[in-house]
CSV table of C-alpha atoms in Angstrom, one decimal:
chain,number,residue,atom,x,y,z
A,25,MET,CA,-32.8,-16.8,8.5
A,26,GLN,CA,-34.3,-17.3,12.2
A,27,LEU,CA,-33.3,-14.7,14.7
A,28,SER,CA,-31.9,-16.3,18.0
A,29,GLU,CA,-34.2,-15.7,20.9
A,30,GLU,CA,-31.8,-13.4,22.4
A,31,GLU,CA,-31.5,-11.1,18.9
A,32,GLU,CA,-35.5,-10.8,19.1
A,33,GLU,CA,-35.6,-9.6,22.3
A,34,TYR,CA,-32.7,-7.3,21.5
A,35,ASN,CA,-34.6,-5.8,18.7
A,36,LEU,CA,-38.1,-5.4,20.5
A,37,SER,CA,-36.3,-3.8,23.2
A,38,LEU,CA,-35.0,-1.2,20.6
A,39,SER,CA,-38.4,-0.9,19.2
A,40,LYS,CA,-40.0,0.4,22.9
A,41,PHE,CA,-37.6,2.7,22.7
A,42,GLU,CA,-38.0,3.8,19.6
A,43,SER,CA,-41.4,4.0,20.1
A,44,MET,CA,-41.4,5.8,23.6
A,45,LEU,CA,-39.5,8.6,22.0
A,46,LYS,CA,-41.8,8.8,19.2
A,47,THR,CA,-45.1,8.8,21.8
A,48,ASN,CA,-43.6,11.1,24.6
A,49,LYS,CA,-44.6,8.0,27.2
A,50,VAL,CA,-42.4,6.7,29.2
A,51,LEU,CA,-41.7,3.3,29.8
A,52,PHE,CA,-39.7,0.8,31.7
A,53,PHE,CA,-36.6,-1.2,30.9
A,54,ASP,CA,-34.5,-3.0,32.9
A,55,SER,CA,-30.3,-1.9,33.2
A,56,GLU,CA,-29.4,-4.3,31.2
A,57,GLU,CA,-31.8,-3.8,28.1
A,58,PHE,CA,-30.8,0.1,28.3
A,59,GLU,CA,-26.7,-1.0,28.0
A,60,GLU,CA,-27.6,-2.7,25.1
A,61,ILE,CA,-30.1,0.8,23.9
A,62,ILE,CA,-27.4,2.6,24.3
A,63,LEU,CA,-24.4,0.9,23.2
A,64,HIS,CA,-26.1,0.4,19.7
A,65,TYR,CA,-26.3,3.5,19.1
A,66,LEU,CA,-22.8,3.8,19.6
A,67,ASP,CA,-21.9,2.1,17.7
A,68,MET,CA,-24.1,3.2,15.0
A,69,GLY,CA,-22.5,6.7,15.8
A,70,LYS,CA,-26.1,8.0,17.1
A,71,ALA,CA,-25.0,9.8,20.1
A,72,ASN,CA,-27.6,12.1,20.7
A,73,LEU,CA,-30.0,8.7,21.1
A,74,ALA,CA,-27.4,7.6,23.2
A,75,LYS,CA,-27.2,10.5,25.6
A,76,LYS,CA,-31.0,10.7,25.6
A,77,ALA,CA,-31.1,6.8,26.8
A,78,LEU,CA,-28.4,7.1,29.6
A,79,LYS,CA,-30.4,10.0,30.5
A,80,LEU,CA,-33.3,8.0,31.0
A,81,ALA,CA,-31.9,4.8,32.4
A,82,LEU,CA,-30.2,6.6,34.7
A,83,GLU,CA,-33.4,8.5,36.5
A,84,GLN,CA,-35.0,4.7,36.2
A,85,HIS,CA,-31.6,2.8,37.0
A,86,PRO,CA,-29.6,5.6,39.6
A,87,ARG,CA,-27.4,2.8,41.0
A,88,SER,CA,-27.1,0.7,38.3
A,89,THR,CA,-22.8,0.3,37.9
A,90,GLY,CA,-22.9,-1.2,34.7
A,91,LEU,CA,-25.0,2.2,32.9
A,92,LYS,CA,-22.3,4.3,35.5
A,93,LEU,CA,-19.8,2.1,33.6
A,94,VAL,CA,-21.6,2.9,30.5
A,95,GLN,CA,-21.5,7.2,31.5
A,96,VAL,CA,-17.9,7.1,31.8
A,97,GLU,CA,-17.6,5.3,28.6
A,98,MET,CA,-19.9,7.8,26.7
A,99,LEU,CA,-17.8,10.3,28.6
A,100,VAL,CA,-14.3,9.6,27.3
A,101,TYR,CA,-15.6,9.6,24.3
A,102,ASP,CA,-16.6,13.5,24.4
A,103,ASP,CA,-13.3,13.8,25.8
A,104,LYS,CA,-14.4,14.7,29.7
A,105,LEU,CA,-11.6,12.9,30.7
A,106,GLU,CA,-11.9,14.7,34.5
A,107,GLN,CA,-15.6,13.9,34.6
A,108,ALA,CA,-15.3,9.7,33.6
A,109,GLU,CA,-12.4,9.6,36.2
A,110,LYS,CA,-14.4,11.6,39.0
A,111,LEU,CA,-17.0,8.6,38.3
A,112,LEU,CA,-14.5,5.7,38.1
A,113,ASN,CA,-13.2,6.9,41.2
A,114,GLU,CA,-17.0,7.1,43.1
A,115,LEU,CA,-17.5,3.2,41.5
A,116,TYR,CA,-14.0,1.9,42.7
A,117,ALA,CA,-14.9,2.6,46.3
A,118,ILE,CA,-18.4,0.8,45.9
A,119,GLU,CA,-16.5,-2.0,43.6
A,120,PRO,CA,-13.1,-2.6,43.3
A,121,THR,CA,-13.4,-6.2,41.8
A,122,ASN,CA,-14.5,-5.1,38.7
A,123,GLU,CA,-12.9,-5.4,36.0
A,124,GLU,CA,-14.7,-2.8,33.5
A,125,ILE,CA,-13.7,0.0,36.1
A,126,TYR,CA,-9.6,-0.8,35.5
A,127,ILE,CA,-9.9,-1.3,31.4
A,128,GLN,CA,-12.3,2.1,31.5
A,129,LYS,CA,-9.2,4.2,33.8
A,130,ALA,CA,-6.8,2.2,31.1
A,131,ASN,CA,-8.7,3.8,28.3
A,132,ILE,CA,-8.0,7.0,29.8
A,133,TYR,CA,-4.4,6.8,30.5
A,134,SER,CA,-4.1,5.7,26.8
A,135,LYS,CA,-6.7,8.8,25.7
A,136,ARG,CA,-3.8,10.5,27.4
A,137,ASP,CA,-0.8,8.7,25.3
A,138,ASN,CA,0.1,7.5,29.1
A,139,HIS,CA,0.2,3.8,27.4
A,140,GLU,CA,2.5,2.6,30.1
A,141,LYS,CA,-0.1,3.3,32.6
A,142,ALA,CA,-2.9,2.0,31.0
A,143,VAL,CA,-0.8,-1.9,30.4
A,144,GLU,CA,-0.2,-1.6,34.4
A,145,LEU,CA,-4.4,-1.8,34.8
A,146,LEU,CA,-5.0,-3.6,32.1
A,147,ASN,CA,-3.2,-6.6,33.6
A,148,ILE,CA,-4.7,-5.9,37.0
A,149,ALA,CA,-8.0,-6.2,34.8
A,150,LEU,CA,-6.9,-9.3,34.1
A,151,GLU,CA,-7.3,-10.9,37.3
A,152,TYR,CA,-10.7,-10.0,37.2
A,153,THR,CA,-11.9,-10.7,34.1
A,154,ASP,CA,-13.6,-13.7,32.6
A,155,ASP,CA,-12.6,-11.6,29.3
A,156,LEU,CA,-9.1,-12.2,29.1
A,157,ALA,CA,-9.5,-12.6,25.3
A,158,ASP,CA,-10.5,-9.1,24.9
A,159,VAL,CA,-8.3,-7.8,27.6
A,160,TYR,CA,-4.8,-9.7,25.9
A,161,ASN,CA,-6.4,-7.7,22.9
A,162,LEU,CA,-6.6,-4.3,24.3
A,163,ILE,CA,-2.9,-4.1,25.6
A,164,GLY,CA,-1.6,-5.7,22.7
A,165,MET,CA,-3.0,-2.6,21.2
A,166,GLU,CA,-1.5,-0.6,24.2
A,167,TYR,CA,1.6,-1.5,23.0
A,168,LEU,CA,1.1,-1.1,19.7
A,169,PHE,CA,0.4,2.7,20.1
A,170,MET,CA,4.2,2.1,22.1
A,171,ASP,CA,5.4,1.1,19.2
A,172,ASN,CA,6.4,-2.3,21.3
A,173,LEU,CA,6.1,-5.1,18.2
A,174,GLU,CA,7.8,-8.0,20.1
A,175,MET,CA,5.3,-7.4,23.9
A,176,ALA,CA,1.8,-7.0,21.2
A,177,LYS,CA,2.7,-9.9,19.2
A,178,ASP,CA,2.9,-12.0,22.6
A,179,SER,CA,-0.3,-10.0,23.9
A,180,PHE,CA,-2.3,-10.7,20.8
A,181,ILE,CA,-0.7,-14.5,21.0
A,182,LYS,CA,-2.4,-14.9,24.5
A,183,CYS,CA,-5.3,-13.3,23.2
A,184,LEU,CA,-5.4,-16.5,20.6
A,185,GLU,CA,-4.7,-18.7,23.3
A,186,VAL,CA,-8.2,-18.0,25.4
A,187,ASP,CA,-10.2,-17.4,21.4
A,188,LEU,CA,-9.3,-19.2,18.5
A,189,GLU,CA,-12.1,-17.7,16.5
A,190,ASP,CA,-11.1,-13.9,17.7
A,191,GLN,CA,-9.9,-12.1,13.6
A,192,SER,CA,-8.8,-8.4,14.8
A,193,ALA,CA,-6.4,-10.6,16.9
A,194,LEU,CA,-4.9,-13.3,14.0
A,195,TYR,CA,-4.8,-10.1,11.9
A,196,ASN,CA,-2.8,-8.0,14.4
A,197,VAL,CA,-0.5,-10.6,15.1
A,198,VAL,CA,0.4,-11.8,11.7
A,199,TYR,CA,1.1,-7.1,11.5
A,200,CYS,CA,3.5,-7.9,14.3
A,201,PHE,CA,5.7,-10.3,12.3
A,202,GLU,CA,5.7,-9.2,9.6
A,203,PHE,CA,6.4,-5.3,11.0
A,204,LEU,CA,9.7,-7.4,13.0
A,205,ASP,CA,10.4,-9.0,9.2
A,206,GLN,CA,9.7,-12.8,10.9
A,207,ASN,CA,8.0,-14.1,8.2
A,208,GLN,CA,9.1,-17.7,9.0
A,209,GLU,CA,8.5,-17.2,12.2
A,210,ALA,CA,4.5,-16.1,11.4
A,211,ILE,CA,4.4,-19.4,8.8
A,212,ALA,CA,5.6,-21.9,11.8
A,213,TYR,CA,2.9,-20.2,14.0
A,214,LEU,CA,-0.2,-20.0,11.7
A,215,THR,CA,0.7,-23.5,10.6
A,216,LYS,CA,0.0,-24.2,14.2
A,217,TYR,CA,-2.1,-22.2,15.2
A,218,ILE,CA,-4.3,-23.8,11.3
A,219,ASP,CA,-3.5,-26.9,13.4
A,220,LYS,CA,-6.2,-26.1,16.4
A,221,ASN,CA,-8.2,-24.0,13.7
A,222,PRO,CA,-8.1,-26.2,10.4
A,223,TYR,CA,-11.1,-24.7,9.4
A,224,SER,CA,-10.0,-20.7,9.2
A,225,GLU,CA,-10.2,-19.0,6.1
A,226,ILE,CA,-8.6,-15.9,7.2
A,227,ALA,CA,-5.1,-18.1,8.7
A,228,TRP,CA,-4.7,-19.8,5.4
A,229,HIS,CA,-5.2,-16.1,3.4
A,230,GLN,CA,-2.6,-14.8,5.6
A,231,LEU,CA,-0.4,-17.9,5.4
A,232,GLY,CA,-1.1,-17.3,1.8
A,233,ARG,CA,-0.1,-13.5,1.7
A,234,LEU,CA,3.1,-14.8,4.0
A,235,HIS,CA,4.2,-17.1,1.3
A,236,TYR,CA,3.8,-14.9,-2.0
A,237,GLY,CA,6.0,-12.4,0.3
A,238,ILE,CA,8.9,-14.7,0.2
A,239,LYS,CA,8.8,-15.7,-3.5
A,240,GLU,CA,7.2,-19.0,-2.1
A,241,TYR,CA,4.3,-19.0,-5.0
A,242,GLU,CA,3.5,-22.9,-4.9
A,243,ASN,CA,2.6,-22.8,-1.0
A,244,ALA,CA,1.1,-19.2,-1.3
A,245,ILE,CA,-1.5,-21.0,-4.3
A,246,ARG,CA,-1.9,-24.2,-2.1
A,247,ALA,CA,-2.7,-21.9,0.7
A,248,PHE,CA,-5.3,-19.5,-0.7
A,249,ASP,CA,-6.8,-22.8,-2.2
A,250,TYR,CA,-7.7,-23.7,1.0
A,251,ALA,CA,-9.5,-20.5,1.9
A,252,THR,CA,-11.6,-20.4,-1.0
A,253,ILE,CA,-12.8,-23.9,-0.4
A,254,ILE,CA,-13.5,-22.8,3.6
A,255,ASP,CA,-15.3,-19.9,1.6
A,256,ASP,CA,-16.0,-19.4,-1.5
A,257,GLU,CA,-16.5,-16.2,-1.8
A,258,PHE,CA,-13.6,-15.0,-0.6
A,259,LEU,CA,-12.9,-12.5,-2.6
A,260,GLY,CA,-9.1,-11.2,-1.3
A,261,ALA,CA,-7.9,-14.7,-1.6
A,262,PHE,CA,-9.3,-15.6,-5.1
A,263,MET,CA,-7.4,-11.7,-6.0
A,264,GLU,CA,-4.0,-12.8,-3.8
A,265,ARG,CA,-4.5,-16.4,-5.7
A,266,ALA,CA,-4.3,-14.9,-9.2
A,267,LYS,CA,-1.3,-12.7,-8.5
A,268,ALA,CA,0.4,-15.9,-7.6
A,269,LEU,CA,-0.4,-17.8,-10.4
A,270,GLU,CA,1.0,-14.7,-12.6
A,271,ARG,CA,4.1,-15.2,-10.8
A,272,LEU,CA,4.2,-18.5,-12.1
A,273,LYS,CA,3.2,-17.3,-15.6
A,274,LYS,CA,0.3,-19.7,-15.3
A,275,TYR,CA,-2.0,-17.0,-16.6
A,276,GLU,CA,-4.9,-19.0,-17.6
A,277,GLU,CA,-5.9,-19.7,-14.2
A,278,ALA,CA,-4.6,-16.4,-13.4
A,279,ILE,CA,-7.7,-14.8,-15.3
A,280,GLU,CA,-9.8,-17.7,-14.1
A,281,SER,CA,-9.6,-16.6,-10.5
A,282,TYR,CA,-9.4,-12.8,-11.5
A,283,ASN,CA,-12.7,-13.5,-13.4
A,284,ARG,CA,-14.1,-15.0,-10.5
A,285,THR,CA,-13.2,-12.1,-8.2
A,286,ILE,CA,-15.5,-10.0,-10.6
A,287,GLU,CA,-18.2,-12.1,-10.5
A,288,LEU,CA,-18.0,-11.8,-6.2
A,289,ASP,CA,-18.2,-8.2,-6.4
A,290,ASP,CA,-18.4,-5.4,-9.4
A,291,ALA,CA,-15.3,-6.0,-11.7
A,292,THR,CA,-12.8,-3.9,-10.0
A,293,SER,CA,-10.0,-2.0,-13.0
A,294,TYR,CA,-7.4,-3.5,-11.1
A,295,ALA,CA,-8.3,-6.8,-12.2
A,296,LEU,CA,-9.5,-5.9,-15.3
A,297,LEU,CA,-5.9,-4.7,-16.1
A,298,ARG,CA,-4.5,-8.0,-14.6
A,299,ILE,CA,-6.8,-9.8,-17.1
A,300,GLY,CA,-5.3,-7.7,-20.4
A,301,LYS,CA,-1.9,-8.4,-18.4
A,302,CYS,CA,-2.4,-11.9,-18.8
A,303,TYR,CA,-3.8,-12.1,-22.0
A,304,GLU,CA,-0.7,-10.1,-23.7
A,305,LYS,CA,1.5,-12.8,-21.9
A,306,LEU,CA,-0.2,-15.7,-23.8
A,307,GLY,CA,-0.2,-13.6,-27.3
A,308,ASN,CA,-3.8,-12.9,-27.5
A,309,LYS,CA,-3.6,-9.0,-28.0
A,310,VAL,CA,-7.1,-8.8,-29.2
A,311,GLN,CA,-8.4,-9.6,-25.6
A,312,ALA,CA,-5.9,-8.2,-23.9
A,313,LEU,CA,-6.7,-4.7,-26.0
A,314,LYS,CA,-10.2,-5.5,-25.6
A,315,TYR,CA,-9.5,-5.5,-21.2
A,316,PHE,CA,-7.2,-2.3,-20.8
A,317,ASN,CA,-10.0,-0.7,-22.6
A,318,LYS,CA,-12.2,-2.2,-20.1
A,319,THR,CA,-10.1,-1.0,-17.9
A,320,VAL,CA,-10.0,2.5,-18.4
A,321,HIS,CA,-13.4,2.4,-18.9
A,322,GLU,CA,-14.2,1.0,-15.6
A,323,ASP,CA,-11.9,4.0,-14.1
A,324,PRO,CA,-10.6,6.9,-16.3
A,325,LEU,CA,-8.6,7.5,-14.2
A,326,LEU,CA,-6.5,5.5,-13.3
A,327,ASP,CA,-3.4,6.2,-15.1
A,328,LYS,CA,-2.0,2.8,-14.9
A,329,GLY,CA,-4.6,1.8,-17.7
A,330,TRP,CA,-3.9,4.7,-19.5
A,331,ILE,CA,0.1,3.2,-19.9
A,332,ALA,CA,-0.6,-0.4,-20.0
A,333,ILE,CA,-2.6,0.7,-23.6
A,334,THR,CA,0.3,2.9,-24.1
A,335,ASP,CA,2.7,0.1,-23.5
A,336,PHE,CA,0.5,-2.4,-26.3
A,337,TYR,CA,0.9,-0.1,-28.8
A,338,VAL,CA,4.2,0.5,-28.7
A,339,ARG,CA,4.8,-3.2,-28.7
A,340,GLN,CA,3.2,-2.7,-32.1
A,341,LYS,CA,5.3,-0.2,-33.2
A,342,ASN,CA,2.4,2.3,-33.8
A,343,PHE,CA,3.9,5.5,-31.7
A,344,GLN,CA,0.8,8.0,-32.6
A,345,LYS,CA,-1.4,6.0,-31.0
A,346,ALA,CA,1.1,5.3,-27.7
A,347,LEU,CA,1.7,9.2,-28.2
A,348,PHE,CA,-1.9,9.4,-27.9
A,349,PHE,CA,-2.5,7.3,-24.3
A,350,VAL,CA,0.8,8.2,-23.1
A,351,ASN,CA,-0.9,12.3,-22.6
A,352,LYS,CA,-3.7,10.3,-21.2
A,353,ALA,CA,-1.8,9.1,-18.5
A,354,LEU,CA,0.8,12.4,-18.1
A,355,ALA,CA,-2.6,13.9,-17.9
A,356,ILE,CA,-3.3,12.5,-14.7
A,357,ASP,CA,0.1,11.9,-13.0
A,358,ASN,CA,1.8,14.5,-14.4
A,359,GLN,CA,4.5,14.0,-12.0
A,360,ASN,CA,5.9,10.5,-12.5
A,361,ARG,CA,9.1,10.5,-14.2
A,362,LEU,CA,8.6,7.1,-16.4
A,363,TYR,CA,5.4,8.5,-17.8
A,364,TRP,CA,7.7,11.3,-19.4
A,365,LYS,CA,10.4,8.8,-20.1
A,366,ARG,CA,7.9,7.3,-22.2
A,367,TYR,CA,6.0,10.3,-23.8
A,368,ALA,CA,10.1,11.0,-24.6
A,369,THR,CA,10.5,7.9,-26.0
A,370,ILE,CA,7.6,7.7,-27.8
A,371,SER,CA,7.8,11.4,-29.5
A,372,LYS,CA,11.9,10.2,-30.4
A,373,GLN,CA,10.1,7.5,-32.2
A,374,ILE,CA,8.2,9.6,-34.4
A,375,ASN,CA,10.4,12.5,-34.7
A,376,HIS,CA,9.0,14.6,-32.2
A,377,PHE,CA,12.8,15.6,-31.4
A,378,GLU,CA,11.9,18.8,-29.1
A,379,GLU,CA,9.0,16.7,-27.5
A,380,ALA,CA,11.9,14.2,-26.8
A,381,GLU,CA,13.8,16.4,-25.6
A,382,PHE,CA,11.0,18.1,-22.8
A,383,GLY,CA,10.2,14.9,-22.2
A,384,TYR,CA,13.9,13.7,-20.7
A,385,ARG,CA,14.3,17.2,-19.3
A,386,LYS,CA,10.6,16.1,-17.4
A,387,ALA,CA,11.7,12.6,-16.5
A,388,VAL,CA,15.0,14.0,-14.6
A,389,GLU,CA,13.5,17.0,-13.1
A,390,PHE,CA,10.9,14.2,-11.1
A,391,GLY,CA,13.6,12.5,-10.3
A,392,ASP,CA,14.7,9.8,-12.9
A,393,HIS,CA,18.9,10.0,-12.9
A,394,SER,CA,19.5,6.9,-14.6
A,395,LEU,CA,22.1,7.0,-16.6
A,396,ASP,CA,20.3,6.1,-20.3
A,397,THR,CA,17.8,8.8,-19.3
A,398,TRP,CA,21.1,11.2,-19.3
A,399,LEU,CA,22.2,10.4,-22.3
A,400,PHE,CA,19.4,10.2,-24.9
A,401,TRP,CA,18.6,13.6,-23.4
A,402,VAL,CA,21.9,14.8,-24.2
A,403,ASP,CA,21.6,13.0,-27.4
A,404,ILE,CA,18.7,14.8,-28.6
A,405,LEU,CA,20.0,17.6,-27.1
A,406,GLN,CA,23.3,17.7,-29.5
A,407,PHE,CA,21.1,16.8,-32.7
A,408,LEU,CA,18.9,19.9,-31.6
A,409,GLY,CA,22.3,21.9,-32.2
A,410,GLU,CA,22.6,23.3,-28.3
A,411,PHE,CA,25.6,22.3,-27.5
A,412,ASP,CA,26.0,24.4,-24.3
A,413,SER,CA,22.7,23.2,-22.5
A,414,ALA,CA,24.4,19.6,-23.6
A,415,VAL,CA,27.4,20.1,-21.8
A,416,GLN,CA,25.8,21.5,-18.7
A,417,THR,CA,23.5,18.7,-18.9
A,418,LEU,CA,27.1,16.1,-18.7
A,419,LEU,CA,27.9,18.3,-15.7
A,420,GLN,CA,25.1,17.4,-13.7
A,421,ALA,CA,24.9,13.9,-14.6
A,422,THR,CA,29.0,13.7,-13.8
A,423,GLU,CA,27.3,14.7,-10.1
A,424,TYR,CA,26.0,11.3,-10.0
A,425,PHE,CA,27.8,8.9,-12.5
A,426,PRO,CA,31.7,11.0,-11.6
A,427,GLU,CA,33.8,8.3,-13.3
A,428,GLU,CA,31.6,7.5,-16.3
A,429,ASN,CA,33.5,6.9,-19.3
A,430,GLU,CA,30.1,7.8,-21.9
A,431,ILE,CA,29.9,10.9,-20.7
A,432,GLU,CA,33.1,11.4,-20.4
A,433,TYR,CA,33.4,10.9,-24.3
A,434,ARG,CA,30.7,13.1,-25.0
A,435,LEU,CA,31.9,16.3,-23.1
A,436,ALA,CA,35.3,15.5,-25.3
A,437,GLY,CA,33.1,15.4,-28.2
A,438,LEU,CA,30.9,18.5,-27.8
A,439,TYR,CA,34.0,20.8,-26.4
A,440,PHE,CA,35.5,19.9,-29.3
A,441,MET,CA,32.7,20.8,-31.7
A,442,MET,CA,32.5,24.3,-29.6
A,443,GLN,CA,36.4,24.7,-30.3
A,444,ASP,CA,37.5,24.4,-27.2
A,445,ASN,CA,40.7,22.1,-27.2
A,446,PRO,CA,42.0,22.3,-23.8
A,447,LYS,CA,38.4,21.0,-21.9
A,448,ALA,CA,38.0,18.7,-24.8
A,449,LYS,CA,41.5,16.6,-24.3
A,450,PHE,CA,41.3,16.8,-21.2
A,451,HIS,CA,37.7,14.8,-21.0
A,452,LEU,CA,39.5,12.8,-23.6
A,453,SER,CA,41.8,11.2,-21.7
A,454,ASN,CA,39.3,11.0,-19.0
A,455,ALA,CA,37.4,8.8,-21.2
A,456,LEU,CA,40.1,6.3,-22.9
A,457,ARG,CA,41.1,5.9,-19.3
A,458,LEU,CA,38.4,4.7,-18.2
A,459,ASN,CA,37.2,2.6,-21.1
A,460,PHE,CA,39.7,2.9,-24.4
A,461,ASP,CA,37.4,0.7,-26.2
A,462,ASN,CA,34.4,2.9,-25.9
A,463,TYR,CA,36.2,5.7,-28.2
A,464,ILE,CA,33.4,4.4,-31.2
A,465,ILE,CA,31.4,6.9,-29.4
A,466,LEU,CA,32.5,9.7,-31.3
A,467,GLU,CA,33.1,7.9,-34.2
A,468,ASP,CA,28.9,7.4,-33.7
A,469,LEU,CA,28.2,10.2,-32.2
A,470,PHE,CA,30.8,13.4,-33.5
A,471,PRO,CA,31.8,11.3,-37.0
A,472,VAL,CA,33.3,15.3,-37.8
A,473,VAL,CA,35.3,15.4,-34.9
A,474,TRP,CA,36.1,12.0,-35.0
A,475,SER,CA,37.7,12.8,-38.7
A,476,ARG,CA,39.9,15.1,-37.4
A,477,LYS,CA,44.1,14.3,-37.6
A,478,MET,CA,44.2,15.8,-34.0
A,479,VAL,CA,42.1,13.7,-32.5
A,480,GLN,CA,43.0,10.6,-34.3
A,481,ASN,CA,46.7,11.6,-33.3
A,482,TYR,CA,45.7,11.9,-29.4
A,483,ILE,CA,44.0,9.0,-29.8
A,484,ALA,CA,46.7,6.7,-31.0
A,485,LYS,CA,49.2,8.4,-28.7
A,486,HIS,CA,47.2,7.5,-25.5
A,487,LYS,CA,47.4,4.0,-26.9
A,488,LYS,CA,50.7,3.7,-27.1
């Protein structure tokens, strides 16, 4: 690819400057050359070289306003705000209509968290600048700092009215719409934007994301298709397209789209995992397991990969292998309640009841307060003969489910087993009141209690 004349001159200036530093010869550069050299080093994060260039520049061009504004930028970069402000005031006295003075003053106020004053100064800069888009963008960012998303959105829209190709403004305006929960308005805006700029792959991609967010998957795929037609190496659009195809259960097409992302870049564990899930949905167990194994090979610390293999073996009822892989996931994230619940369920299937009890206990400890988790845990405790612990666990569960008949029946059964008849009758009465027909729980879980004549009479009496 050939460089433009401007780019060649720019590269020549850089080479000439770096050669000068090596030889200690002083060469002449015009002020604009120096500005470009200094800003280049700042962009590269080479602050020391930028300072050297600035020192030489000011020696050769001591009256250059442009260079002094670059000096201001460097002072702000170093948090020397008072020095920067003093220099700006001097420049203002010379060139009160220079928009860059107002922009840099706004930058200083922004650094001091006075974003209202920064906006005020940027609005003055609008009166003098030829680059309206850049200033509107800066105003939008100040409103973002103030969490004023409506005004930020308006500023980014104004920026795009001036410069349709400003990609950062396009991303920011969509962000504002989404943050304000205005998805339909965002779709309408992007549709109009695309009418003016139909070859913007970014706009098509964002439109697809918005349709996906409101579950309009067909529309999302259509938008992603356009994005990938415009840019056939747009990895993000292929990835999002694959996710939408999965939602529509078009698993073969989704696999193709995920594979395209792998062709464009190194395989990601996410893409490999999703391909595995798609093959599993298609009933191709061999390919599914192959891709799940590729996932954990690509990223051994991806717990979701190990869990995918765990769930695969659970569905095959191969619980020994499932236990091995769920332990792999827990070794990576041992505070995940869903993983502990899987561990408990698998352990119960292979009659490892003490491990199952531990798993349910950890699941609850890490925030799983669903009713079935409490009940599974209690039933294991009862099976292990730990009646006191089972009762305490059920009483803890009543804080989350104060009127749950399944808890009350279990409390009644346990208290009968512990010979505490007054408490047993109290909870049995509650249970029968909440759901009489569920007394079968006593028969299933507490056959010894169920066979007692006193219990049968109590139930019969309650029925009357």
